XYZ file of C-alpha atoms in Angstrom:
565
model
C -95.137 -40.391 75.925
C -97.497 -43.042 74.655
C -101.200 -42.986 73.897
C -103.856 -45.635 73.639
C -107.345 -45.109 72.283
C -110.443 -47.168 73.020
C -113.992 -46.691 71.837
C -114.827 -44.355 74.710
C -111.565 -43.159 76.204
C -108.016 -42.092 75.652
C -105.127 -43.209 77.845
C -101.869 -41.273 78.000
C -98.782 -42.409 79.871
C -96.077 -39.801 80.482
C -92.738 -40.923 81.878
C -90.530 -38.626 83.954
C -87.595 -39.470 86.224
C -88.763 -41.990 88.833
C -92.441 -41.462 88.215
C -94.984 -41.429 85.456
C -98.379 -39.892 84.923
C -101.333 -41.800 83.546
C -104.087 -39.615 82.090
C -107.428 -41.272 81.397
C -110.091 -39.241 79.663
C -113.477 -40.893 79.367
C -115.240 -39.270 76.434
C -118.649 -40.776 77.217
C -118.675 -39.841 80.901
C -116.764 -36.598 80.180
C -114.495 -37.138 83.162
C -110.731 -37.001 83.580
C -108.631 -39.226 85.788
C -105.018 -38.664 86.755
C -102.827 -41.394 88.198
C -99.413 -40.429 89.506
C -97.111 -43.382 89.990
C -93.920 -42.864 91.977
C -91.254 -45.521 91.475
C -92.767 -48.990 91.378
C -96.188 -49.467 89.817
C -97.498 -50.865 93.090
C -96.823 -47.574 94.858
C -99.656 -45.737 93.174
C -101.118 -42.472 94.421
C -104.547 -41.923 92.972
C -106.016 -38.518 92.354
C -109.436 -38.302 90.735
C -110.463 -34.939 89.423
C -114.166 -35.779 89.556
C -115.503 -38.482 91.803
C -116.079 -41.635 89.814
C -115.160 -45.304 89.934
C -112.671 -46.860 87.614
C -111.101 -50.305 87.714
C -107.469 -50.117 88.748
C -106.715 -53.438 87.148
C -108.214 -52.296 83.857
C -106.088 -49.194 83.985
C -102.945 -51.206 84.613
C -103.657 -53.559 81.723
C -104.334 -50.667 79.389
C -101.308 -48.778 80.699
C -98.959 -51.729 80.166
C -100.346 -52.295 76.701
C -99.633 -48.660 75.914
C -95.999 -48.803 77.017
C -94.419 -49.412 73.679
C -94.747 -46.379 71.485
C -93.174 -42.979 71.332
C -95.937 -40.741 70.048
C -96.802 -37.451 71.671
C -99.693 -36.005 73.595
C -100.486 -32.411 74.369
C -102.678 -33.010 77.396
C -100.198 -34.273 79.943
C -96.853 -33.796 81.617
C -95.044 -34.217 78.307
C -91.732 -35.584 79.486
C -90.475 -38.899 78.200
C -88.021 -41.316 79.800
C -85.942 -43.062 77.187
C -85.249 -45.931 79.534
C -81.884 -44.645 80.707
C -83.244 -42.061 83.111
C -82.655 -39.044 80.864
C -85.524 -36.585 80.610
C -86.399 -35.183 77.203
C -89.222 -32.977 76.058
C -92.004 -34.682 74.172
C -93.480 -33.353 70.959
C -96.265 -30.947 71.809
C -99.575 -31.483 70.070
C -103.020 -30.758 71.373
C -105.668 -33.413 71.837
C -108.217 -31.212 70.146
C -107.980 -29.463 66.822
C -105.724 -26.467 67.389
C -106.401 -23.136 65.764
C -103.877 -22.369 63.046
C -104.636 -18.666 62.949
C -106.915 -16.056 64.410
C -108.595 -15.558 61.058
C -109.494 -19.246 60.742
C -111.008 -19.239 64.217
C -112.891 -16.042 63.471
C -114.358 -17.564 60.341
C -115.588 -20.619 62.202
C -116.389 -18.866 65.483
C -114.585 -21.721 67.225
C -112.149 -20.143 69.681
C -109.953 -22.048 72.088
C -110.563 -20.786 75.628
C -107.410 -20.482 77.729
C -107.606 -20.345 81.514
C -105.057 -17.975 83.109
C -104.358 -17.916 86.843
C -102.558 -14.704 87.769
C -101.300 -13.390 91.086
C -102.783 -10.643 93.251
C -106.275 -9.635 94.256
C -108.997 -8.563 91.845
C -112.773 -8.642 91.802
C -114.339 -11.370 89.701
C -116.310 -8.872 87.630
C -113.179 -6.836 86.921
C -111.276 -9.976 85.899
C -114.070 -10.832 83.474
C -113.987 -7.321 82.006
C -110.225 -7.453 81.544
C -110.450 -10.945 80.072
C -112.976 -9.806 77.480
C -110.824 -6.818 76.525
C -107.815 -9.100 76.089
C -109.898 -11.637 74.178
C -110.870 -9.016 71.611
C -107.182 -8.896 70.712
C -106.336 -12.577 71.028
C -109.316 -13.858 69.047
C -107.961 -12.025 66.036
C -104.234 -12.667 66.610
C -104.105 -16.273 67.834
C -107.660 -17.613 67.627
C -108.070 -17.793 71.411
C -110.031 -16.159 74.173
C -109.189 -16.161 77.847
C -110.723 -16.700 81.247
C -108.813 -14.836 83.971
C -108.607 -15.869 87.616
C -106.669 -13.960 90.300
C -106.267 -14.142 94.058
C -105.754 -17.890 94.526
C -103.593 -18.703 97.544
C -100.897 -21.364 97.706
C -103.201 -24.054 99.061
C -105.741 -23.536 96.278
C -103.025 -23.604 93.628
C -101.459 -26.758 95.090
C -104.834 -28.507 95.075
C -105.574 -27.446 91.506
C -102.228 -28.678 90.221
C -102.380 -31.911 92.198
C -105.822 -32.809 90.903
C -105.097 -31.770 87.331
C -107.538 -28.886 87.054
C -107.391 -27.632 83.457
C -105.305 -24.456 83.650
C -103.318 -23.214 80.665
C -101.053 -20.553 82.181
C -100.303 -20.059 85.864
C -98.184 -17.739 88.013
C -96.566 -19.858 90.727
C -95.626 -17.003 93.064
C -97.862 -18.245 95.898
C -96.516 -21.808 95.852
C -94.122 -22.488 98.708
C -90.777 -23.335 97.137
C -91.942 -21.906 93.808
C -89.921 -23.263 90.850
C -88.328 -26.144 92.753
C -91.703 -27.298 94.064
C -93.246 -27.025 90.610
C -90.631 -29.139 88.854
C -90.147 -31.673 91.648
C -93.904 -32.334 91.621
C -94.025 -32.678 87.822
C -96.533 -29.850 87.570
C -94.969 -27.990 84.644
C -95.094 -28.710 80.926
C -91.647 -28.733 79.211
C -91.182 -25.646 77.076
C -88.142 -26.076 74.826
C -89.999 -27.063 71.656
C -92.952 -24.800 72.371
C -90.648 -21.809 72.853
C -88.838 -22.501 69.596
C -92.090 -22.856 67.625
C -94.362 -20.273 69.210
C -92.317 -18.112 71.572
C -89.667 -16.424 69.464
C -90.891 -12.988 70.516
C -90.524 -13.882 74.175
C -87.148 -15.483 73.517
C -85.846 -12.228 72.024
C -86.931 -10.337 75.151
C -85.545 -12.694 77.818
C -81.930 -12.598 78.954
C -80.355 -16.008 78.323
C -78.711 -15.915 81.746
C -82.143 -15.660 83.376
C -83.691 -18.215 81.023
C -81.074 -20.794 82.018
C -82.168 -20.387 85.642
C -85.558 -21.816 84.638
C -84.138 -25.153 83.471
C -84.241 -28.391 85.407
C -82.014 -31.260 84.335
C -81.462 -29.361 81.098
C -85.186 -28.975 80.339
C -86.920 -25.576 80.327
C -90.047 -25.423 82.507
C -90.662 -21.702 83.117
C -89.978 -18.328 81.536
C -88.675 -15.531 83.775
C -90.801 -12.440 84.197
C -89.164 -9.197 83.079
C -88.898 -8.008 86.664
C -85.954 -7.572 89.037
C -83.495 -10.421 88.540
C -81.076 -8.990 91.096
C -81.922 -8.239 94.700
C -80.943 -5.594 97.227
C -82.420 -6.053 100.693
C -83.216 -3.846 103.647
C -86.151 -1.997 105.188
C -89.066 0.074 103.907
C -90.392 2.668 106.378
C -93.219 5.144 106.270
C -92.235 8.522 104.845
C -94.856 10.492 106.803
C -93.594 9.234 110.176
C -89.937 9.754 109.240
C -90.619 13.306 108.067
C -92.636 14.145 111.185
C -89.908 12.866 113.526
C -87.036 14.331 111.505
C -85.562 10.907 110.761
C -82.987 10.910 107.965
C -82.945 7.493 106.280
C -79.567 6.555 104.782
C -79.544 4.848 101.399
C -77.218 2.154 102.782
C -77.374 1.448 106.473
C -76.803 -1.004 109.293
C -78.940 -2.947 111.728
C -77.734 -0.612 114.459
C -79.048 2.405 112.546
C -82.359 0.649 111.958
C -82.595 -0.199 115.653
C -82.177 3.483 116.570
C -84.909 4.483 114.095
C -87.320 1.876 115.502
C -86.627 3.029 119.073
C -87.351 6.644 118.130
C -90.662 5.669 116.481
C -91.638 3.472 119.438
C -91.046 6.318 121.884
C -93.050 8.794 119.793
C -95.857 6.375 118.915
C -96.097 3.722 121.657
C -99.280 2.262 120.156
C -97.723 1.772 116.711
C -95.931 -1.423 115.689
C -92.394 -0.305 114.737
C -91.608 -3.445 112.675
C -94.268 -5.603 111.011
C -94.233 -8.640 108.683
C -93.944 -8.149 104.945
C -96.961 -10.415 104.533
C -99.240 -12.586 106.680
C -97.991 -15.422 108.853
C -94.605 -13.918 109.607
C -93.683 -13.290 105.988
C -90.257 -11.716 105.744
C -88.109 -10.483 102.888
C -84.932 -11.475 104.686
C -81.853 -9.272 104.624
C -79.491 -12.249 104.894
C -77.485 -12.501 101.627
C -77.643 -16.301 101.421
C -78.213 -18.363 98.280
C -81.031 -20.731 99.319
C -80.081 -23.294 96.653
C -83.744 -23.945 96.013
C -85.339 -24.774 99.341
C -83.050 -23.303 102.042
C -82.325 -26.820 103.321
C -78.606 -26.466 102.754
C -77.460 -23.023 101.573
C -74.469 -20.954 100.583
C -74.135 -18.629 103.562
C -73.170 -15.559 101.519
C -73.954 -15.458 97.792
C -71.488 -12.587 97.374
C -68.531 -14.765 98.305
C -66.757 -17.483 96.335
C -67.399 -20.371 98.725
C -69.433 -23.229 97.257
C -69.658 -25.180 100.513
C -73.250 -26.133 101.330
C -74.099 -25.576 105.005
C -77.050 -25.797 107.377
C -78.213 -22.207 107.785
C -79.261 -22.824 111.397
C -75.603 -23.477 112.238
C -74.235 -20.333 110.569
C -73.092 -17.313 112.561
C -75.012 -14.889 110.348
C -78.338 -16.649 110.993
C -77.722 -17.068 114.701
C -76.683 -13.426 115.126
C -79.808 -12.330 113.255
C -82.076 -14.407 115.519
C -80.391 -13.011 118.642
C -80.847 -9.459 117.341
C -84.529 -10.038 116.624
C -85.039 -11.592 120.063
C -83.609 -8.422 121.607
C -85.728 -6.154 119.391
C -88.813 -8.128 120.338
C -88.084 -7.772 124.053
C -87.749 -4.009 123.543
C -91.239 -3.832 122.031
C -89.975 -3.021 118.530
C -91.741 -5.924 116.764
C -95.446 -6.572 116.267
C -96.360 -9.058 119.031
C -98.302 -11.468 116.798
C -95.978 -11.115 113.803
C -95.803 -14.873 113.222
C -99.556 -15.485 113.404
C -101.186 -12.407 111.881
C -103.465 -13.077 108.921
C -103.163 -9.498 107.675
C -101.201 -8.250 104.696
C -100.304 -4.626 103.917
C -99.674 -3.839 107.580
C -98.031 -0.506 106.748
C -101.458 0.674 105.654
C -102.783 0.360 109.190
C -100.619 0.483 112.300
C -97.134 -0.493 111.112
C -94.097 1.703 110.546
C -91.460 -0.478 108.830
C -90.999 -3.889 107.233
C -88.242 -5.979 105.705
C -88.325 -5.450 101.949
C -86.279 -5.954 98.820
C -85.348 -2.892 96.798
C -85.177 -2.252 93.069
C -85.802 0.868 90.949
C -89.489 1.717 91.317
C -89.969 -0.298 94.510
C -91.209 2.769 96.399
C -94.197 2.993 94.070
C -94.803 -0.745 94.291
C -95.005 -0.542 98.087
C -97.307 2.459 97.824
C -99.673 0.582 95.519
C -99.759 -2.306 97.977
C -100.015 -0.340 101.213
C -101.221 3.147 100.360
C -98.210 4.699 102.122
C -95.161 6.448 100.697
C -91.926 4.957 101.989
C -88.205 5.502 102.317
C -85.799 2.598 101.812
C -82.637 1.733 103.696
C -80.598 -1.054 102.124
C -78.519 -3.441 104.227
C -76.711 -5.013 101.273
C -76.426 -4.225 97.579
C -77.759 -6.270 94.659
C -76.986 -9.982 94.426
C -78.144 -12.656 91.982
C -78.997 -16.294 92.596
C -81.111 -18.807 90.708
C -84.287 -18.328 92.756
C -84.518 -14.637 91.827
C -85.018 -14.891 88.039
C -87.060 -18.104 88.291
C -89.146 -16.816 91.178
C -92.654 -15.351 90.798
C -92.840 -16.542 87.197
C -95.241 -18.589 85.073
C -95.660 -22.148 83.814
C -97.887 -24.015 81.428
C -99.333 -26.642 83.804
C -99.062 -30.288 82.779
C -102.877 -30.516 82.787
C -103.346 -28.053 79.930
C -105.167 -29.308 76.871
C -103.870 -26.443 74.734
C -100.087 -26.133 75.181
C -99.478 -24.623 71.743
C -102.141 -21.951 72.160
C -100.916 -21.307 75.714
C -97.425 -20.574 74.404
C -98.844 -18.286 71.716
C -100.723 -16.416 74.438
C -97.614 -16.290 76.624
C -95.635 -14.871 73.713
C -98.194 -12.071 73.348
C -97.883 -11.335 77.075
C -94.177 -10.664 76.460
C -94.495 -8.752 73.198
C -97.896 -7.078 72.825
C -98.080 -3.786 74.796
C -101.885 -3.710 74.757
C -102.249 -7.262 76.060
C -99.599 -6.702 78.713
C -101.072 -3.381 79.840
C -104.586 -4.804 80.143
C -103.461 -7.785 82.193
C -101.206 -5.722 84.455
C -103.131 -2.481 84.898
C -106.709 -3.219 83.850
C -109.177 -1.074 81.905
C -108.344 2.457 80.807
C -110.702 4.984 82.401
C -111.771 2.554 85.121
C -108.519 1.338 86.683
C -106.082 3.877 85.222
C -105.748 6.904 82.913
C -102.805 8.442 81.041
C -101.177 11.415 82.739
C -100.765 13.293 79.425
C -100.789 12.932 75.644
C -97.345 11.294 75.537
C -98.913 8.074 76.883
C -95.716 7.230 78.769
C -97.115 7.399 82.283
C -100.429 6.508 83.933
C -102.235 7.254 87.180
C -105.454 6.328 88.957
C -108.627 7.966 87.644
C -109.899 10.855 89.711
C -111.577 9.596 92.869
C -110.315 6.041 92.470
C -108.146 4.556 95.218
C -105.507 2.362 93.477
C -105.738 -0.059 96.402
C -109.498 -0.462 95.988
C -110.064 -0.131 92.251
C -111.221 -3.731 91.817
C -108.088 -4.703 89.876
C -104.757 -4.461 91.676
C -101.704 -3.600 89.576
C -98.857 -6.044 90.315
C -96.561 -5.466 87.363
C -93.730 -7.706 88.640
C -96.048 -10.736 88.723
C -96.773 -10.635 84.961
C -94.456 -11.660 82.113
C -93.414 -8.238 80.843
C -94.045 -5.039 82.743
C -91.400 -3.287 80.657
C -93.688 -2.744 77.659
C -96.334 -0.990 79.770
C -96.569 2.665 80.845
C -94.906 3.695 84.112
C -97.108 4.708 87.029
C -96.960 8.393 87.932
C -95.653 7.779 91.470
C -92.439 6.310 90.079
C -91.565 9.851 88.945
C -89.286 8.432 86.277
C -90.366 7.581 82.722
C -87.001 5.796 82.289
C -87.791 3.301 85.052
C -87.424 0.230 82.853
C -83.965 1.290 81.649
C -82.880 1.759 85.251
C -84.352 -1.611 86.223
C -82.272 -3.360 83.568
C -79.160 -1.522 84.723
C -79.901 -2.673 88.274
C -80.407 -6.271 87.117
C -77.041 -6.242 85.376
C -75.315 -4.840 88.473
C -76.097 -7.802 90.731
C -73.194 -9.874 92.076
C -73.915 -13.458 90.932
C -73.781 -16.351 93.350
C -71.148 -18.951 92.417
C -74.095 -21.383 92.177
C -76.049 -19.207 89.717
C -78.088 -21.482 87.432
C -78.053 -24.459 89.797
C -81.438 -26.133 90.354
C -81.702 -28.647 93.164
C -83.258 -32.092 92.553
C -84.515 -33.337 95.919
C -86.206 -36.507 94.650
C -83.600 -38.871 96.141
C -84.022 -37.444 99.663
C -87.702 -36.553 99.671
C -88.391 -38.198 103.037
C -85.622 -36.162 104.644
C -86.828 -32.989 102.945
C -90.358 -33.511 104.262
C -89.092 -34.208 107.772
C -86.767 -31.181 107.758
C -89.500 -28.918 106.434
C -91.685 -29.964 109.357
C -88.896 -29.067 111.782
C -88.272 -25.775 109.992
C -91.962 -24.869 110.215
C -91.744 -25.245 113.994
C -88.685 -23.084 114.574
C -87.481 -20.896 111.710
C -90.159 -18.192 111.501
C -90.447 -17.948 115.279
C -86.667 -17.585 115.642
C -86.373 -15.017 112.872
C -89.087 -12.836 114.403
C -87.635 -13.102 117.902
C -90.721 -14.870 119.220
C -88.701 -17.571 120.979
C -85.388 -17.433 122.842
C -82.539 -18.378 120.461
C -80.243 -19.467 123.301
C -82.725 -22.165 124.200
C -84.215 -22.988 120.801
C -81.376 -22.772 118.285
C -79.729 -25.938 119.711
C -83.103 -27.710 119.543
C -83.607 -26.560 115.958
C -80.183 -27.839 114.917
C -80.540 -31.181 116.735
C -83.998 -31.851 115.302
C -82.825 -30.992 111.782
C -79.996 -33.486 112.141
C -82.404 -36.144 113.389
C -84.652 -35.407 110.401
C -81.809 -35.889 107.902
C -80.399 -32.422 107.125
C -76.871 -33.826 106.807
C -78.034 -36.289 104.141
C -79.739 -33.468 102.264
C -76.623 -31.311 102.431
C -74.408 -34.177 101.230
C -76.683 -34.828 98.233
C -77.026 -31.128 97.443
C -73.239 -30.676 97.650
C -72.774 -33.610 95.292
C -75.191 -32.121 92.753
C -73.708 -28.625 93.088
C -70.180 -29.935 92.569
C -71.312 -31.783 89.433
C -73.079 -28.645 88.164
C -69.984 -26.501 88.710
C -67.760 -29.095 87.038
C -70.010 -29.066 83.971
C -69.915 -25.289 83.498
């Protein structure tokens, strides 16, 4: 990381792998410019946060003049290339005067404002109310106040990160590819030094096994939420319909048993959709026990087995059998006709009976909060662990932050302060929730308040530490968090656990294969197209797009990872 100052601007150059970021902040015009250079300097992709003209040649001259030092900068990507291709974390310092303590900030009235982008829907007014309640705590403890934004979709988040919008903490759940996409696009600030200096509370909470899953080339870029880090998969189905029809749902079941249940529901309720997507656009919590190895372009077919051979999922028997089953279910009228194109979420709340879903202790309540329906679960396979589970749905400090130190202090509070965590997860006491009794161990919705329409949805898994907050009444178990940790520890780990895929050397092939996958995969998995006709096309087009090159590179990296363990 190098910096160069002029009379009216500051230039920062941040090196990382085969690319580097150039940050230009014009203090007179109060505008920020971000230049992302991939490979050779001539191959420059320009992103301008606010429309303005700047001389490219002037930037290049200033950038080359700056390429000699090793000082740090807290406003950029904060990775430094030592010239040999190794990535190391840069020293983290802010480009504005950081607040040493809450008391100092209180005395001066000069609070750093941190922008937090969380997951899930919430009204703007409710977010502002929650943010102010949190800020009353953080102004005193860390000299910061927060602005809270929720409900941004993947496209909005991608645009914000690409253009360098100033965000200090962000949940990347809605980004396609999640952690792998974040690190491969250089969107995340390296955390090793920040965690050591300002995140010791969080570090004590997080399991080292899960923390290691958030490293890329040995550098830490995310912290895992204290959610489920193992995964059992199967189906969630409406309790009211099952009870009415006398359907007994086994705890562990088979596809054949699920088929019989769907047929019975379809016969009793011909206008109901027996099986609906987990989320819009054909979203599916798949029951296949594969390790996706980051992007599902080259997988381990069964994470429960010892094989470390990377394969094309489209060519595996398990995937092909699944697609043939879904094609048959679709032809029998057991699947929502527009499953792949619907824009609706929470389809169990309207005209759906069952959906693919992952299970963990407390999942029944989570589904109820999202759909307003009580459910039974039938698991197809027991808990497994792979890298994408602990590093999924978590948070980063974006490279565009101007306050990385304060962001880490805030993040640490989100892991350790029960009041901060409860406010961010559940909202305002008396408005969004109330305690069930004087023990303050469990909460419920206030009288007359629908939890699905309170103005502030509770999505505990999408925040850093749900386990220091009260349990919702519907969970019927005040020891939920103990059981969740027992479940996490019971997962069978993939032989590739901890492996993070670096796709930078085959990015063209990845892009081409993703385009092919977008055409076929969702449609095949929902039985919308005939697998006999389309599976061969899918496989052939993947090969033409370069899937074999991706698999060869991924196998090479996985073998090296396993050899280093």
